[in-house]
Amino acid sequence: MSKIVHLQQVEPVPVRHDRHLLKRVLLQDSDTRSNLKMLNHACLEVGESFSAHRHPDMEEVFYFLEGEGQFSLNGERVSVQSGDCLYVSCGTTHTCTNTGNQPLVFLAFGVAL
């Protein structure tokens, strides 16, 4: 079954590991028959970050649409900006901070192992 979702029609919901942050869930595992767990659209305001966490049974891919920031992967810092795609392997502790002067907008894909 095919499905089309428009970003502005999806209500923002709190992020599980940071209830003060909001995301728009464009797809979730019940929408597909694949290992895709979720496709989220999210935005970190200037200076905002999400807390360090890890997923024991899921990989994540982040694609940055706007802005710039600092990602930490098991304590190793990496700069990210619009156009970058970042892979986070299963079990990797990760966090991200918007270090730019505009919102850091990204898509996050989760894939179950």
PDB file of C-alpha atoms in Angstrom:
ATOM      1  CA  MET A   1       0.000   0.000   0.000  1.00  0.00           C
ATOM      2  CA  SER A   2       1.389   3.406  -0.960  1.00  0.00           C
ATOM      3  CA  LYS A   3       1.101   6.437   1.265  1.00  0.00           C
ATOM      4  CA  ILE A   4       1.700  10.161   0.835  1.00  0.00           C
ATOM      5  CA  VAL A   5       2.250  12.437   3.806  1.00  0.00           C
ATOM      6  CA  HIS A   6       2.623  16.209   3.718  1.00  0.00           C
ATOM      7  CA  LEU A   7       4.888  17.687   6.407  1.00  0.00           C
ATOM      8  CA  GLN A   8       2.464  20.444   7.418  1.00  0.00           C
ATOM      9  CA  GLN A   9      -0.345  17.916   7.962  1.00  0.00           C
ATOM     10  CA  VAL A  10       1.639  16.016  10.612  1.00  0.00           C
ATOM     11  CA  GLU A  11       1.269  17.293  14.167  1.00  0.00           C
ATOM     12  CA  PRO A  12       4.524  17.684  16.125  1.00  0.00           C
ATOM     13  CA  VAL A  13       4.990  15.208  18.987  1.00  0.00           C
ATOM     14  CA  PRO A  14       7.583  15.104  21.789  1.00  0.00           C
ATOM     15  CA  VAL A  15      10.833  13.215  21.245  1.00  0.00           C
ATOM     16  CA  ARG A  16      10.910  10.190  23.570  1.00  0.00           C
ATOM     17  CA  HIS A  17      14.377  10.902  25.028  1.00  0.00           C
ATOM     18  CA  ASP A  18      13.849  14.715  25.194  1.00  0.00           C
ATOM     19  CA  ARG A  19      10.224  15.605  25.915  1.00  0.00           C
ATOM     20  CA  HIS A  20      10.868  19.350  25.387  1.00  0.00           C
ATOM     21  CA  LEU A  21      11.871  18.749  21.736  1.00  0.00           C
ATOM     22  CA  LEU A  22       9.330  18.123  18.998  1.00  0.00           C
ATOM     23  CA  LYS A  23       9.439  16.006  15.842  1.00  0.00           C
ATOM     24  CA  ARG A  24       7.044  15.191  13.027  1.00  0.00           C
ATOM     25  CA  VAL A  25       6.738  11.455  12.396  1.00  0.00           C
ATOM     26  CA  LEU A  26       6.348  11.090   8.635  1.00  0.00           C
ATOM     27  CA  LEU A  27       6.517   7.279   8.621  1.00  0.00           C
ATOM     28  CA  GLN A  28       6.646   4.674  11.356  1.00  0.00           C
ATOM     29  CA  ASP A  29       7.150   0.919  11.384  1.00  0.00           C
ATOM     30  CA  SER A  30       3.419   0.190  11.154  1.00  0.00           C
ATOM     31  CA  ASP A  31       3.323   2.084   7.817  1.00  0.00           C
ATOM     32  CA  THR A  32       5.779  -0.243   6.050  1.00  0.00           C
ATOM     33  CA  ARG A  33       6.652  -3.903   5.650  1.00  0.00           C
ATOM     34  CA  SER A  34      10.374  -3.234   5.865  1.00  0.00           C
ATOM     35  CA  ASN A  35      12.907  -2.715   8.645  1.00  0.00           C
ATOM     36  CA  LEU A  36      12.248   1.033   8.550  1.00  0.00           C
ATOM     37  CA  LYS A  37      11.318   2.018  12.113  1.00  0.00           C
ATOM     38  CA  MET A  38      10.693   5.688  11.455  1.00  0.00           C
ATOM     39  CA  LEU A  39      11.255   8.720   9.294  1.00  0.00           C
ATOM     40  CA  ASN A  40      11.138  11.898  11.373  1.00  0.00           C
ATOM     41  CA  HIS A  41      11.492  15.562  10.491  1.00  0.00           C
ATOM     42  CA  ALA A  42      13.006  17.596  13.320  1.00  0.00           C
ATOM     43  CA  CYS A  43      14.457  20.999  14.069  1.00  0.00           C
ATOM     44  CA  LEU A  44      16.878  22.186  16.733  1.00  0.00           C
ATOM     45  CA  GLU A  45      16.754  25.907  17.415  1.00  0.00           C
ATOM     46  CA  VAL A  46      19.976  27.894  17.840  1.00  0.00           C
ATOM     47  CA  GLY A  47      21.868  26.526  20.874  1.00  0.00           C
ATOM     48  CA  GLU A  48      19.404  23.658  21.363  1.00  0.00           C
ATOM     49  CA  SER A  49      20.517  20.023  21.562  1.00  0.00           C
ATOM     50  CA  PHE A  50      19.182  16.548  22.130  1.00  0.00           C
ATOM     51  CA  SER A  51      20.590  14.472  24.951  1.00  0.00           C
ATOM     52  CA  ALA A  52      23.049  11.633  24.511  1.00  0.00           C
ATOM     53  CA  HIS A  53      21.331   8.318  23.933  1.00  0.00           C
ATOM     54  CA  ARG A  54      21.751   5.085  21.989  1.00  0.00           C
ATOM     55  CA  HIS A  55      19.566   2.510  20.283  1.00  0.00           C
ATOM     56  CA  PRO A  56      20.481  -1.138  20.985  1.00  0.00           C
ATOM     57  CA  ASP A  57      18.446  -2.509  18.073  1.00  0.00           C
ATOM     58  CA  MET A  58      18.330   0.276  15.478  1.00  0.00           C
ATOM     59  CA  GLU A  59      20.653   2.168  13.148  1.00  0.00           C
ATOM     60  CA  GLU A  60      19.960   5.815  12.348  1.00  0.00           C
ATOM     61  CA  VAL A  61      20.681   8.001   9.373  1.00  0.00           C
ATOM     62  CA  PHE A  62      20.484  11.781   9.695  1.00  0.00           C
ATOM     63  CA  TYR A  63      20.160  13.993   6.636  1.00  0.00           C
ATOM     64  CA  PHE A  64      20.640  17.704   7.332  1.00  0.00           C
ATOM     65  CA  LEU A  65      18.411  20.060   5.339  1.00  0.00           C
ATOM     66  CA  GLU A  66      19.336  23.432   6.875  1.00  0.00           C
ATOM     67  CA  GLY A  67      21.804  24.887   9.350  1.00  0.00           C
ATOM     68  CA  GLU A  68      24.919  23.555  11.017  1.00  0.00           C
ATOM     69  CA  GLY A  69      25.770  21.779  14.215  1.00  0.00           C
ATOM     70  CA  GLN A  70      28.034  19.532  16.191  1.00  0.00           C
ATOM     71  CA  PHE A  71      27.301  15.801  16.452  1.00  0.00           C
ATOM     72  CA  SER A  72      28.964  13.561  19.013  1.00  0.00           C
ATOM     73  CA  LEU A  73      29.385   9.837  18.325  1.00  0.00           C
ATOM     74  CA  ASN A  74      30.667   7.915  21.358  1.00  0.00           C
ATOM     75  CA  GLY A  75      32.319  11.174  22.454  1.00  0.00           C
ATOM     76  CA  GLU A  76      33.952  11.946  19.087  1.00  0.00           C
ATOM     77  CA  ARG A  77      32.762  15.303  17.724  1.00  0.00           C
ATOM     78  CA  VAL A  78      31.864  15.833  14.082  1.00  0.00           C
ATOM     79  CA  SER A  79      30.647  19.034  12.426  1.00  0.00           C
ATOM     80  CA  VAL A  80      27.492  18.740  10.293  1.00  0.00           C
ATOM     81  CA  GLN A  81      25.776  21.154   7.913  1.00  0.00           C
ATOM     82  CA  SER A  82      23.028  21.223   5.319  1.00  0.00           C
ATOM     83  CA  GLY A  83      23.606  18.585   2.672  1.00  0.00           C
ATOM     84  CA  ASP A  84      25.449  16.218   5.029  1.00  0.00           C
ATOM     85  CA  CYS A  85      24.290  12.655   5.619  1.00  0.00           C
ATOM     86  CA  LEU A  86      25.415  10.988   8.854  1.00  0.00           C
ATOM     87  CA  TYR A  87      25.164   7.273   9.645  1.00  0.00           C
ATOM     88  CA  VAL A  88      24.925   6.218  13.319  1.00  0.00           C
ATOM     89  CA  SER A  89      25.521   2.517  13.904  1.00  0.00           C
ATOM     90  CA  CYS A  90      23.520   0.455  16.343  1.00  0.00           C
ATOM     91  CA  GLY A  91      24.598   0.991  19.965  1.00  0.00           C
ATOM     92  CA  THR A  92      26.495   4.233  19.278  1.00  0.00           C
ATOM     93  CA  THR A  93      25.854   6.913  21.881  1.00  0.00           C
ATOM     94  CA  HIS A  94      25.004  10.115  20.036  1.00  0.00           C
ATOM     95  CA  THR A  95      23.936  13.687  20.646  1.00  0.00           C
ATOM     96  CA  CYS A  96      23.618  16.796  18.505  1.00  0.00           C
ATOM     97  CA  THR A  97      23.799  20.539  19.207  1.00  0.00           C
ATOM     98  CA  ASN A  98      22.857  23.383  16.892  1.00  0.00           C
ATOM     99  CA  THR A  99      26.002  25.529  16.824  1.00  0.00           C
ATOM    100  CA  GLY A 100      24.890  27.751  13.954  1.00  0.00           C
ATOM    101  CA  ASN A 101      22.882  30.966  13.786  1.00  0.00           C
ATOM    102  CA  GLN A 102      19.729  29.453  12.246  1.00  0.00           C
ATOM    103  CA  PRO A 103      17.605  26.358  12.953  1.00  0.00           C
ATOM    104  CA  LEU A 104      19.237  22.980  12.317  1.00  0.00           C
ATOM    105  CA  VAL A 105      16.635  21.052  10.320  1.00  0.00           C
ATOM    106  CA  PHE A 106      17.055  17.359   9.572  1.00  0.00           C
ATOM    107  CA  LEU A 107      15.440  14.075   8.664  1.00  0.00           C
ATOM    108  CA  ALA A 108      16.132  11.040  10.854  1.00  0.00           C
ATOM    109  CA  PHE A 109      15.653   7.525   9.486  1.00  0.00           C
ATOM    110  CA  GLY A 110      15.647   4.578  11.886  1.00  0.00           C
ATOM    111  CA  VAL A 111      16.278   1.055  10.590  1.00  0.00           C
ATOM    112  CA  ALA A 112      15.803  -2.030  12.779  1.00  0.00           C
ATOM    113  CA  LEU A 113      18.429  -4.749  12.699  1.00  0.00           C
TER     114      LEU A 113
END
